[in-house]
XYZ file of C-alpha atoms in Angstrom:
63
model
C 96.807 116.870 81.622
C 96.328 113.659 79.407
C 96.951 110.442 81.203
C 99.711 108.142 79.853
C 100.255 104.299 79.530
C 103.435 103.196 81.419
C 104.868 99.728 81.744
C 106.590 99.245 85.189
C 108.984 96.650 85.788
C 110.576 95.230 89.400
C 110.913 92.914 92.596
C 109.250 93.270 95.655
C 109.967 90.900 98.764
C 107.407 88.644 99.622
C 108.301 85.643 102.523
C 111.855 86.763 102.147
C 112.264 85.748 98.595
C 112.232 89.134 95.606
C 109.146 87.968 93.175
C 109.558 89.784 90.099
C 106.181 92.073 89.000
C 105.316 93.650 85.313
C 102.403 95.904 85.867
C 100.935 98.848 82.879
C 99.505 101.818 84.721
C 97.778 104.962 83.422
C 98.867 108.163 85.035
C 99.520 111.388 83.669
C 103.574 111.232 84.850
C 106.132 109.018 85.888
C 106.311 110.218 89.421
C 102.733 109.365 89.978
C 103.042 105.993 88.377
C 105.894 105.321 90.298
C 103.841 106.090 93.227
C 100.560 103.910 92.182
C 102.604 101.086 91.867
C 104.142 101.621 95.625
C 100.417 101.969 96.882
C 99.032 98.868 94.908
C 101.658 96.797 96.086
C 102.199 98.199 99.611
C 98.364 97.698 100.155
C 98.019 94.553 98.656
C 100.655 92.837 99.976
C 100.864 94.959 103.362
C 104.913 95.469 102.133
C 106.827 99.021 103.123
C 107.794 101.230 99.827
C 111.864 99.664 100.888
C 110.657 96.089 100.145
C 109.536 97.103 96.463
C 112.009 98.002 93.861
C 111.651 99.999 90.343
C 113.795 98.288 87.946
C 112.693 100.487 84.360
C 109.784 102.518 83.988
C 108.510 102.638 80.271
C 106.043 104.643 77.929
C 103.863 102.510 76.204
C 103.516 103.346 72.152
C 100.122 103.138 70.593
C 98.041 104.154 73.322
């Protein structure tokens, strides 16, 4: 399966405050985007999956 642009748009909860985060990840669904972002995030920022939100997942054109 060919791998898709998606643009993925949310909070996550850093020092008690929700920073907002834009990120564009290539995966071949949304479910497994949706799930790269949680394991970017989550490892990056040592945050648990309920400290990140979703707000709008999006296929990129032109890519």
């Amino acid at each position: 399966m060919e791998n898709q642009t998606f643009e993925i748009v949310g909070a996550c909860k850093i020092n008690n405050e929700w920073k907002p985060y834009r990120k564009v990840i290539c995966a071949p669904n949304e479910n497994q985007a949706k799930e790269k972002i949680f394991a970017d995030i989550g490892s990056k920022h040592r945050l648990k999956r309920s400290y990140i939100t979703i707000e709008s997942v999006n296929v990129v054109a032109g890519e």
